[in-house]
Amino acid sequence: NAGVTQTPKFRVLKTGQSMTLLCAQDMNHEYMYWYRQDPGMGLRLIHYSVGEGTTAKGEVPDGYNVSRLKKQNFLLGLESAAPSQTSVYFCASNRPQKTVNTEAFFGQGTRLTVV
Amino acid sequence: AQSVTQLGSHVSVSEGALVLLRCNYSSSVPPYLFWYVQYPNQGLQLLLKYTTGATLVKGINGFEAEFKKSETSFHLTKPSAHMSDAAEYFCAVSLTLIGNKLTFGTGTQLKVEL
């Protein structure tokens, strides 16, 4: 049972380059999220999705785009990378329930450096 | 809007000593509260959560937390620290019943010394 898998695990980009981070979950979860983690700032929500074909902005969406073409995959794109996007990116997923807030499962993270 | 404040970005304890990591939240409605742990170069793992009901919540690895509405706190404790507890701990709050848009604190790095 793989859970939440992120690829790649590490990447170095030059300023202005583009790339896509892939998140895949095998738990049939409806909800998926992309966070970035920066020292002293905790995790901040970039974008999220409540189902296949839907996406929404989080706390820090600028400079990123996302797509959820398949329920199990959530892609995070950087069209023109900037040094300020150097961070560790985490994907998470969970299944909504009506009466309780369910646990979010996290991937291992992608360490991105923009030079 | 919701927010979380973790007091102390670094906490150091001796092995066998009490662990106390502080978390205060701000919320206009009853919150759902979580503690996550992150070991080096890994993702976040849920330690425990409070949704409704009993205010003292027990989690994995001997950790527990108490929801105190009057103090808007959800401090994490463990009676006796172990070397393997060294990690970064995040408190998080969510207001939504459906979905899980977590707002995280800035984290507390726990160091356990011999």
PDB file of C-alpha atoms in Angstrom:
ATOM      1  CA  ASN A   1       0.000   0.000   0.000  1.00  0.00           C
ATOM      2  CA  ALA A   2       1.895   3.043  -1.298  1.00  0.00           C
ATOM      3  CA  GLY A   3      -0.384   5.767   0.142  1.00  0.00           C
ATOM      4  CA  VAL A   4       0.638   9.155  -1.244  1.00  0.00           C
ATOM      5  CA  THR A   5       3.565   9.187  -3.666  1.00  0.00           C
ATOM      6  CA  GLN A   6       5.320  12.310  -4.909  1.00  0.00           C
ATOM      7  CA  THR A   7       7.671  12.537  -7.865  1.00  0.00           C
ATOM      8  CA  PRO A   8      10.334  13.734  -8.175  1.00  0.00           C
ATOM      9  CA  LYS A   9      11.872  13.772  -4.698  1.00  0.00           C
ATOM     10  CA  PHE A  10      14.514  16.354  -5.565  1.00  0.00           C
ATOM     11  CA  ARG A  11      14.884  18.891  -8.352  1.00  0.00           C
ATOM     12  CA  VAL A  12      17.051  21.875  -9.189  1.00  0.00           C
ATOM     13  CA  LEU A  13      15.665  24.411 -11.635  1.00  0.00           C
ATOM     14  CA  LYS A  14      17.047  27.530 -13.208  1.00  0.00           C
ATOM     15  CA  THR A  15      15.044  30.731 -12.867  1.00  0.00           C
ATOM     16  CA  GLY A  16      12.400  30.856 -15.569  1.00  0.00           C
ATOM     17  CA  GLN A  17      12.231  27.117 -16.182  1.00  0.00           C
ATOM     18  CA  SER A  18       9.012  25.224 -15.823  1.00  0.00           C
ATOM     19  CA  MET A  19       8.243  21.915 -14.191  1.00  0.00           C
ATOM     20  CA  THR A  20       5.418  19.737 -12.923  1.00  0.00           C
ATOM     21  CA  LEU A  21       5.270  17.897  -9.622  1.00  0.00           C
ATOM     22  CA  LEU A  22       3.155  14.770  -9.577  1.00  0.00           C
ATOM     23  CA  CYS A  23       1.182  13.479  -6.628  1.00  0.00           C
ATOM     24  CA  ALA A  24      -0.500  10.088  -6.794  1.00  0.00           C
ATOM     25  CA  GLN A  25      -2.656   8.436  -4.132  1.00  0.00           C
ATOM     26  CA  ASP A  26      -4.021   4.912  -4.132  1.00  0.00           C
ATOM     27  CA  MET A  27      -6.547   5.313  -1.301  1.00  0.00           C
ATOM     28  CA  ASN A  28      -9.461   6.504  -3.450  1.00  0.00           C
ATOM     29  CA  HIS A  29      -9.475   9.821  -1.592  1.00  0.00           C
ATOM     30  CA  GLU A  30     -11.680  12.622  -2.842  1.00  0.00           C
ATOM     31  CA  TYR A  31      -9.645  15.535  -1.486  1.00  0.00           C
ATOM     32  CA  MET A  32      -6.066  16.372  -2.397  1.00  0.00           C
ATOM     33  CA  TYR A  33      -3.812  19.264  -1.368  1.00  0.00           C
ATOM     34  CA  TRP A  34      -0.486  20.865  -2.180  1.00  0.00           C
ATOM     35  CA  TYR A  35       1.478  22.570   0.613  1.00  0.00           C
ATOM     36  CA  ARG A  36       4.845  24.236   0.715  1.00  0.00           C
ATOM     37  CA  GLN A  37       7.058  24.122   3.791  1.00  0.00           C
ATOM     38  CA  ASP A  38       9.529  26.884   4.538  1.00  0.00           C
ATOM     39  CA  PRO A  39      11.723  27.325   7.621  1.00  0.00           C
ATOM     40  CA  GLY A  40       9.928  29.121  10.420  1.00  0.00           C
ATOM     41  CA  MET A  41       6.650  29.269   8.495  1.00  0.00           C
ATOM     42  CA  GLY A  42       5.167  25.819   8.876  1.00  0.00           C
ATOM     43  CA  LEU A  43       3.124  24.450   5.993  1.00  0.00           C
ATOM     44  CA  ARG A  44       1.075  26.740   3.811  1.00  0.00           C
ATOM     45  CA  LEU A  45      -1.671  25.585   1.473  1.00  0.00           C
ATOM     46  CA  ILE A  46      -1.035  26.369  -2.200  1.00  0.00           C
ATOM     47  CA  HIS A  47      -4.002  24.765  -3.976  1.00  0.00           C
ATOM     48  CA  TYR A  48      -6.425  22.008  -3.239  1.00  0.00           C
ATOM     49  CA  SER A  49      -9.016  19.857  -4.966  1.00  0.00           C
ATOM     50  CA  VAL A  50     -12.282  18.447  -3.646  1.00  0.00           C
ATOM     51  CA  GLY A  51     -12.751  16.047  -6.526  1.00  0.00           C
ATOM     52  CA  GLU A  52     -11.780  15.050 -10.044  1.00  0.00           C
ATOM     53  CA  GLY A  53     -11.906  18.035 -12.356  1.00  0.00           C
ATOM     54  CA  THR A  54     -12.082  20.634  -9.572  1.00  0.00           C
ATOM     55  CA  THR A  55      -9.383  22.851  -8.065  1.00  0.00           C
ATOM     56  CA  ALA A  56      -9.318  25.818  -5.722  1.00  0.00           C
ATOM     57  CA  LYS A  57      -6.791  28.348  -4.435  1.00  0.00           C
ATOM     58  CA  GLY A  58      -5.262  28.081  -1.033  1.00  0.00           C
ATOM     59  CA  GLU A  59      -3.279  30.558   1.005  1.00  0.00           C
ATOM     60  CA  VAL A  60      -0.314  31.056  -1.375  1.00  0.00           C
ATOM     61  CA  PRO A  61      -1.434  30.202  -4.935  1.00  0.00           C
ATOM     62  CA  ASP A  62       0.510  32.798  -6.945  1.00  0.00           C
ATOM     63  CA  GLY A  63       3.022  31.353  -9.388  1.00  0.00           C
ATOM     64  CA  TYR A  64       1.480  27.879  -9.319  1.00  0.00           C
ATOM     65  CA  ASN A  65      -1.158  26.033 -11.295  1.00  0.00           C
ATOM     66  CA  VAL A  66      -2.768  22.674 -10.623  1.00  0.00           C
ATOM     67  CA  SER A  67      -4.828  20.064 -12.392  1.00  0.00           C
ATOM     68  CA  ARG A  68      -6.887  17.075 -11.244  1.00  0.00           C
ATOM     69  CA  LEU A  69      -7.741  15.204 -14.424  1.00  0.00           C
ATOM     70  CA  LYS A  70      -7.848  11.859 -12.640  1.00  0.00           C
ATOM     71  CA  LYS A  71      -9.072  11.234  -9.122  1.00  0.00           C
ATOM     72  CA  GLN A  72      -5.825   9.607  -8.053  1.00  0.00           C
ATOM     73  CA  ASN A  73      -3.494  12.314  -9.399  1.00  0.00           C
ATOM     74  CA  PHE A  74      -2.944  15.951  -8.476  1.00  0.00           C
ATOM     75  CA  LEU A  75      -0.373  17.905 -10.484  1.00  0.00           C
ATOM     76  CA  LEU A  76       1.367  21.083  -9.368  1.00  0.00           C
ATOM     77  CA  GLY A  77       2.925  23.221 -12.078  1.00  0.00           C
ATOM     78  CA  LEU A  78       5.412  26.027 -11.992  1.00  0.00           C
ATOM     79  CA  GLU A  79       5.290  27.909 -15.296  1.00  0.00           C
ATOM     80  CA  SER A  80       8.278  30.176 -14.669  1.00  0.00           C
ATOM     81  CA  ALA A  81      10.232  29.220 -11.583  1.00  0.00           C
ATOM     82  CA  ALA A  82      11.560  31.909  -9.251  1.00  0.00           C
ATOM     83  CA  PRO A  83      14.069  31.627  -6.387  1.00  0.00           C
ATOM     84  CA  SER A  84      11.219  32.422  -3.964  1.00  0.00           C
ATOM     85  CA  GLN A  85       9.715  29.080  -4.922  1.00  0.00           C
ATOM     86  CA  THR A  86      12.644  27.211  -3.426  1.00  0.00           C
ATOM     87  CA  SER A  87      10.911  25.078  -0.835  1.00  0.00           C
ATOM     88  CA  VAL A  88       9.838  21.614   0.173  1.00  0.00           C
ATOM     89  CA  TYR A  89       6.491  20.702  -1.359  1.00  0.00           C
ATOM     90  CA  PHE A  90       4.094  18.254   0.246  1.00  0.00           C
ATOM     91  CA  CYS A  91       1.048  16.635  -1.216  1.00  0.00           C
ATOM     92  CA  ALA A  92      -1.717  15.309   1.003  1.00  0.00           C
ATOM     93  CA  SER A  93      -5.057  13.587   0.567  1.00  0.00           C
ATOM     94  CA  ASN A  94      -8.067  12.584   2.617  1.00  0.00           C
ATOM     95  CA  ARG A  95     -11.584  11.293   2.356  1.00  0.00           C
ATOM     96  CA  PRO A  96     -14.335  13.632   3.544  1.00  0.00           C
ATOM     97  CA  GLN A  97     -16.916  12.441   6.023  1.00  0.00           C
ATOM     98  CA  LYS A  98     -20.015  14.238   7.181  1.00  0.00           C
ATOM     99  CA  THR A  99     -19.443  14.204  10.908  1.00  0.00           C
ATOM    100  CA  VAL A 100     -15.728  14.075  11.511  1.00  0.00           C
ATOM    101  CA  ASN A 101     -12.700  15.716  10.053  1.00  0.00           C
ATOM    102  CA  THR A 102     -10.604  12.929   8.689  1.00  0.00           C
ATOM    103  CA  GLU A 103      -6.882  12.450   8.828  1.00  0.00           C
ATOM    104  CA  ALA A 104      -4.811  13.798   5.945  1.00  0.00           C
ATOM    105  CA  PHE A 105      -2.112  11.489   4.593  1.00  0.00           C
ATOM    106  CA  PHE A 106       1.069  13.166   3.393  1.00  0.00           C
ATOM    107  CA  GLY A 107       3.629  12.278   0.767  1.00  0.00           C
ATOM    108  CA  GLN A 108       7.363  12.229   1.442  1.00  0.00           C
ATOM    109  CA  GLY A 109       7.917  15.670  -0.028  1.00  0.00           C
ATOM    110  CA  THR A 110       9.702  17.179  -3.029  1.00  0.00           C
ATOM    111  CA  ARG A 111      12.711  19.366  -2.330  1.00  0.00           C
ATOM    112  CA  LEU A 112      12.879  22.036  -5.034  1.00  0.00           C
ATOM    113  CA  THR A 113      15.727  24.492  -5.455  1.00  0.00           C
ATOM    114  CA  VAL A 114      15.498  27.357  -7.930  1.00  0.00           C
ATOM    115  CA  VAL A 115      18.827  28.979  -8.779  1.00  0.00           C
TER     116      VAL A 115
ATOM    117  CA  ALA B   1     -10.215  33.155  10.120  1.00  0.00           C
ATOM    118  CA  GLN B   2      -8.305  30.527  12.025  1.00  0.00           C
ATOM    119  CA  SER B   3      -4.709  30.603  13.190  1.00  0.00           C
ATOM    120  CA  VAL B   4      -2.315  28.581  15.264  1.00  0.00           C
ATOM    121  CA  THR B   5       0.547  29.714  17.461  1.00  0.00           C
ATOM    122  CA  GLN B   6       3.221  27.344  18.654  1.00  0.00           C
ATOM    123  CA  LEU B   7       5.293  28.785  21.467  1.00  0.00           C
ATOM    124  CA  GLY B   8       8.939  27.889  21.176  1.00  0.00           C
ATOM    125  CA  SER B   9      10.466  26.930  17.857  1.00  0.00           C
ATOM    126  CA  HIS B  10      12.993  24.708  19.655  1.00  0.00           C
ATOM    127  CA  VAL B  11      12.485  22.644  22.798  1.00  0.00           C
ATOM    128  CA  SER B  12      15.160  20.531  24.412  1.00  0.00           C
ATOM    129  CA  VAL B  13      14.499  17.890  27.071  1.00  0.00           C
ATOM    130  CA  SER B  14      16.469  15.132  28.717  1.00  0.00           C
ATOM    131  CA  GLU B  15      15.620  11.528  27.995  1.00  0.00           C
ATOM    132  CA  GLY B  16      12.997  10.428  30.500  1.00  0.00           C
ATOM    133  CA  ALA B  17      11.793  13.960  31.187  1.00  0.00           C
ATOM    134  CA  LEU B  18       8.339  15.369  30.534  1.00  0.00           C
ATOM    135  CA  VAL B  19       7.686  16.691  27.041  1.00  0.00           C
ATOM    136  CA  LEU B  20       5.411  19.729  26.768  1.00  0.00           C
ATOM    137  CA  LEU B  21       4.853  21.403  23.411  1.00  0.00           C
ATOM    138  CA  ARG B  22       2.514  24.371  23.442  1.00  0.00           C
ATOM    139  CA  CYS B  23      -0.168  25.231  20.934  1.00  0.00           C
ATOM    140  CA  ASN B  24      -2.753  27.982  21.056  1.00  0.00           C
ATOM    141  CA  TYR B  25      -5.375  28.536  18.419  1.00  0.00           C
ATOM    142  CA  SER B  26      -7.669  31.269  17.284  1.00  0.00           C
ATOM    143  CA  SER B  27     -11.036  30.347  15.875  1.00  0.00           C
ATOM    144  CA  SER B  28     -14.470  31.887  15.620  1.00  0.00           C
ATOM    145  CA  VAL B  29     -16.176  28.501  15.810  1.00  0.00           C
ATOM    146  CA  PRO B  30     -15.347  25.224  17.545  1.00  0.00           C
ATOM    147  CA  PRO B  31     -12.202  23.951  15.899  1.00  0.00           C
ATOM    148  CA  TYR B  32     -10.837  20.597  14.952  1.00  0.00           C
ATOM    149  CA  LEU B  33      -7.278  20.289  16.227  1.00  0.00           C
ATOM    150  CA  PHE B  34      -4.401  18.081  15.195  1.00  0.00           C
ATOM    151  CA  TRP B  35      -0.807  17.331  16.073  1.00  0.00           C
ATOM    152  CA  TYR B  36       1.482  16.029  13.373  1.00  0.00           C
ATOM    153  CA  VAL B  37       5.069  14.811  13.667  1.00  0.00           C
ATOM    154  CA  GLN B  38       7.729  15.081  10.975  1.00  0.00           C
ATOM    155  CA  TYR B  39      10.884  13.015  11.153  1.00  0.00           C
ATOM    156  CA  PRO B  40      13.896  14.165   9.120  1.00  0.00           C
ATOM    157  CA  ASN B  41      13.377  13.972   5.367  1.00  0.00           C
ATOM    158  CA  GLN B  42       9.919  12.503   5.740  1.00  0.00           C
ATOM    159  CA  GLY B  43       6.345  13.622   5.356  1.00  0.00           C
ATOM    160  CA  LEU B  44       3.967  14.451   8.183  1.00  0.00           C
ATOM    161  CA  GLN B  45       2.374  11.748  10.274  1.00  0.00           C
ATOM    162  CA  LEU B  46      -0.716  12.257  12.412  1.00  0.00           C
ATOM    163  CA  LEU B  47      -0.065  11.928  16.155  1.00  0.00           C
ATOM    164  CA  LEU B  48      -3.550  12.669  17.418  1.00  0.00           C
ATOM    165  CA  LYS B  49      -6.637  14.742  16.753  1.00  0.00           C
ATOM    166  CA  TYR B  50      -9.515  16.370  18.583  1.00  0.00           C
ATOM    167  CA  THR B  51     -12.873  16.675  16.871  1.00  0.00           C
ATOM    168  CA  THR B  52     -15.615  16.407  19.487  1.00  0.00           C
ATOM    169  CA  GLY B  53     -16.226  14.606  22.772  1.00  0.00           C
ATOM    170  CA  ALA B  54     -13.521  13.848  25.324  1.00  0.00           C
ATOM    171  CA  THR B  55     -11.124  16.751  25.660  1.00  0.00           C
ATOM    172  CA  LEU B  56      -8.138  14.576  26.582  1.00  0.00           C
ATOM    173  CA  VAL B  57      -6.966  12.865  23.443  1.00  0.00           C
ATOM    174  CA  LYS B  58      -4.467  10.024  23.358  1.00  0.00           C
ATOM    175  CA  GLY B  59      -2.298   9.462  20.329  1.00  0.00           C
ATOM    176  CA  ILE B  60       0.463   7.240  19.109  1.00  0.00           C
ATOM    177  CA  ASN B  61       3.863   6.784  20.757  1.00  0.00           C
ATOM    178  CA  GLY B  62       2.553   7.740  24.214  1.00  0.00           C
ATOM    179  CA  PHE B  63       1.609  11.311  23.327  1.00  0.00           C
ATOM    180  CA  GLU B  64      -1.572  12.993  24.470  1.00  0.00           C
ATOM    181  CA  ALA B  65      -3.117  16.439  24.241  1.00  0.00           C
ATOM    182  CA  GLU B  66      -5.878  18.238  26.081  1.00  0.00           C
ATOM    183  CA  PHE B  67      -8.312  20.606  24.431  1.00  0.00           C
ATOM    184  CA  LYS B  68      -8.988  23.553  26.739  1.00  0.00           C
ATOM    185  CA  LYS B  69     -11.584  25.828  25.265  1.00  0.00           C
ATOM    186  CA  SER B  70     -11.269  28.463  27.997  1.00  0.00           C
ATOM    187  CA  GLU B  71      -7.556  28.784  27.295  1.00  0.00           C
ATOM    188  CA  THR B  72      -7.828  28.184  23.519  1.00  0.00           C
ATOM    189  CA  SER B  73      -5.030  25.672  23.894  1.00  0.00           C
ATOM    190  CA  PHE B  74      -4.159  22.189  22.706  1.00  0.00           C
ATOM    191  CA  HIS B  75      -0.805  21.415  24.288  1.00  0.00           C
ATOM    192  CA  LEU B  76       0.977  18.159  23.497  1.00  0.00           C
ATOM    193  CA  THR B  77       2.536  16.136  26.292  1.00  0.00           C
ATOM    194  CA  LYS B  78       4.405  12.915  26.893  1.00  0.00           C
ATOM    195  CA  PRO B  79       5.389  11.808  30.406  1.00  0.00           C
ATOM    196  CA  SER B  80       8.799  10.436  29.502  1.00  0.00           C
ATOM    197  CA  ALA B  81      10.809  11.478  26.461  1.00  0.00           C
ATOM    198  CA  HIS B  82      12.662   8.955  24.355  1.00  0.00           C
ATOM    199  CA  MET B  83      15.496   9.606  21.933  1.00  0.00           C
ATOM    200  CA  SER B  84      13.252   8.476  19.092  1.00  0.00           C
ATOM    201  CA  ASP B  85      10.877  11.388  19.839  1.00  0.00           C
ATOM    202  CA  ALA B  86      13.345  13.879  18.374  1.00  0.00           C
ATOM    203  CA  ALA B  87      11.491  15.410  15.444  1.00  0.00           C
ATOM    204  CA  GLU B  88       9.535  18.474  14.400  1.00  0.00           C
ATOM    205  CA  TYR B  89       5.995  18.767  15.681  1.00  0.00           C
ATOM    206  CA  PHE B  90       3.222  20.746  14.078  1.00  0.00           C
ATOM    207  CA  CYS B  91      -0.064  21.822  15.562  1.00  0.00           C
ATOM    208  CA  ALA B  92      -2.874  22.407  13.073  1.00  0.00           C
ATOM    209  CA  VAL B  93      -6.467  23.607  13.116  1.00  0.00           C
ATOM    210  CA  SER B  94      -9.340  23.095  10.751  1.00  0.00           C
ATOM    211  CA  LEU B  95     -12.831  24.497  10.803  1.00  0.00           C
ATOM    212  CA  THR B  96     -14.415  22.474   8.069  1.00  0.00           C
ATOM    213  CA  LEU B  97     -16.426  19.353   8.619  1.00  0.00           C
ATOM    214  CA  ILE B  98     -16.122  18.359   5.001  1.00  0.00           C
ATOM    215  CA  GLY B  99     -12.607  18.504   3.722  1.00  0.00           C
ATOM    216  CA  ASN B 100      -9.517  19.224   5.678  1.00  0.00           C
ATOM    217  CA  LYS B 101      -8.005  22.627   4.917  1.00  0.00           C
ATOM    218  CA  LEU B 102      -5.498  22.595   7.693  1.00  0.00           C
ATOM    219  CA  THR B 103      -3.851  25.735   8.995  1.00  0.00           C
ATOM    220  CA  PHE B 104      -0.500  24.834  10.497  1.00  0.00           C
ATOM    221  CA  GLY B 105       1.595  26.395  13.202  1.00  0.00           C
ATOM    222  CA  THR B 106       5.233  27.177  12.492  1.00  0.00           C
ATOM    223  CA  GLY B 107       6.450  24.007  14.157  1.00  0.00           C
ATOM    224  CA  THR B 108       8.495  23.068  17.216  1.00  0.00           C
ATOM    225  CA  GLN B 109      11.737  21.169  16.860  1.00  0.00           C
ATOM    226  CA  LEU B 110      12.097  18.736  19.772  1.00  0.00           C
ATOM    227  CA  LYS B 111      15.592  17.699  20.799  1.00  0.00           C
ATOM    228  CA  VAL B 112      16.086  14.861  23.267  1.00  0.00           C
ATOM    229  CA  GLU B 113      19.385  14.703  25.090  1.00  0.00           C
ATOM    230  CA  LEU B 114      20.980  11.899  27.071  1.00  0.00           C
TER     231      LEU B 114
END
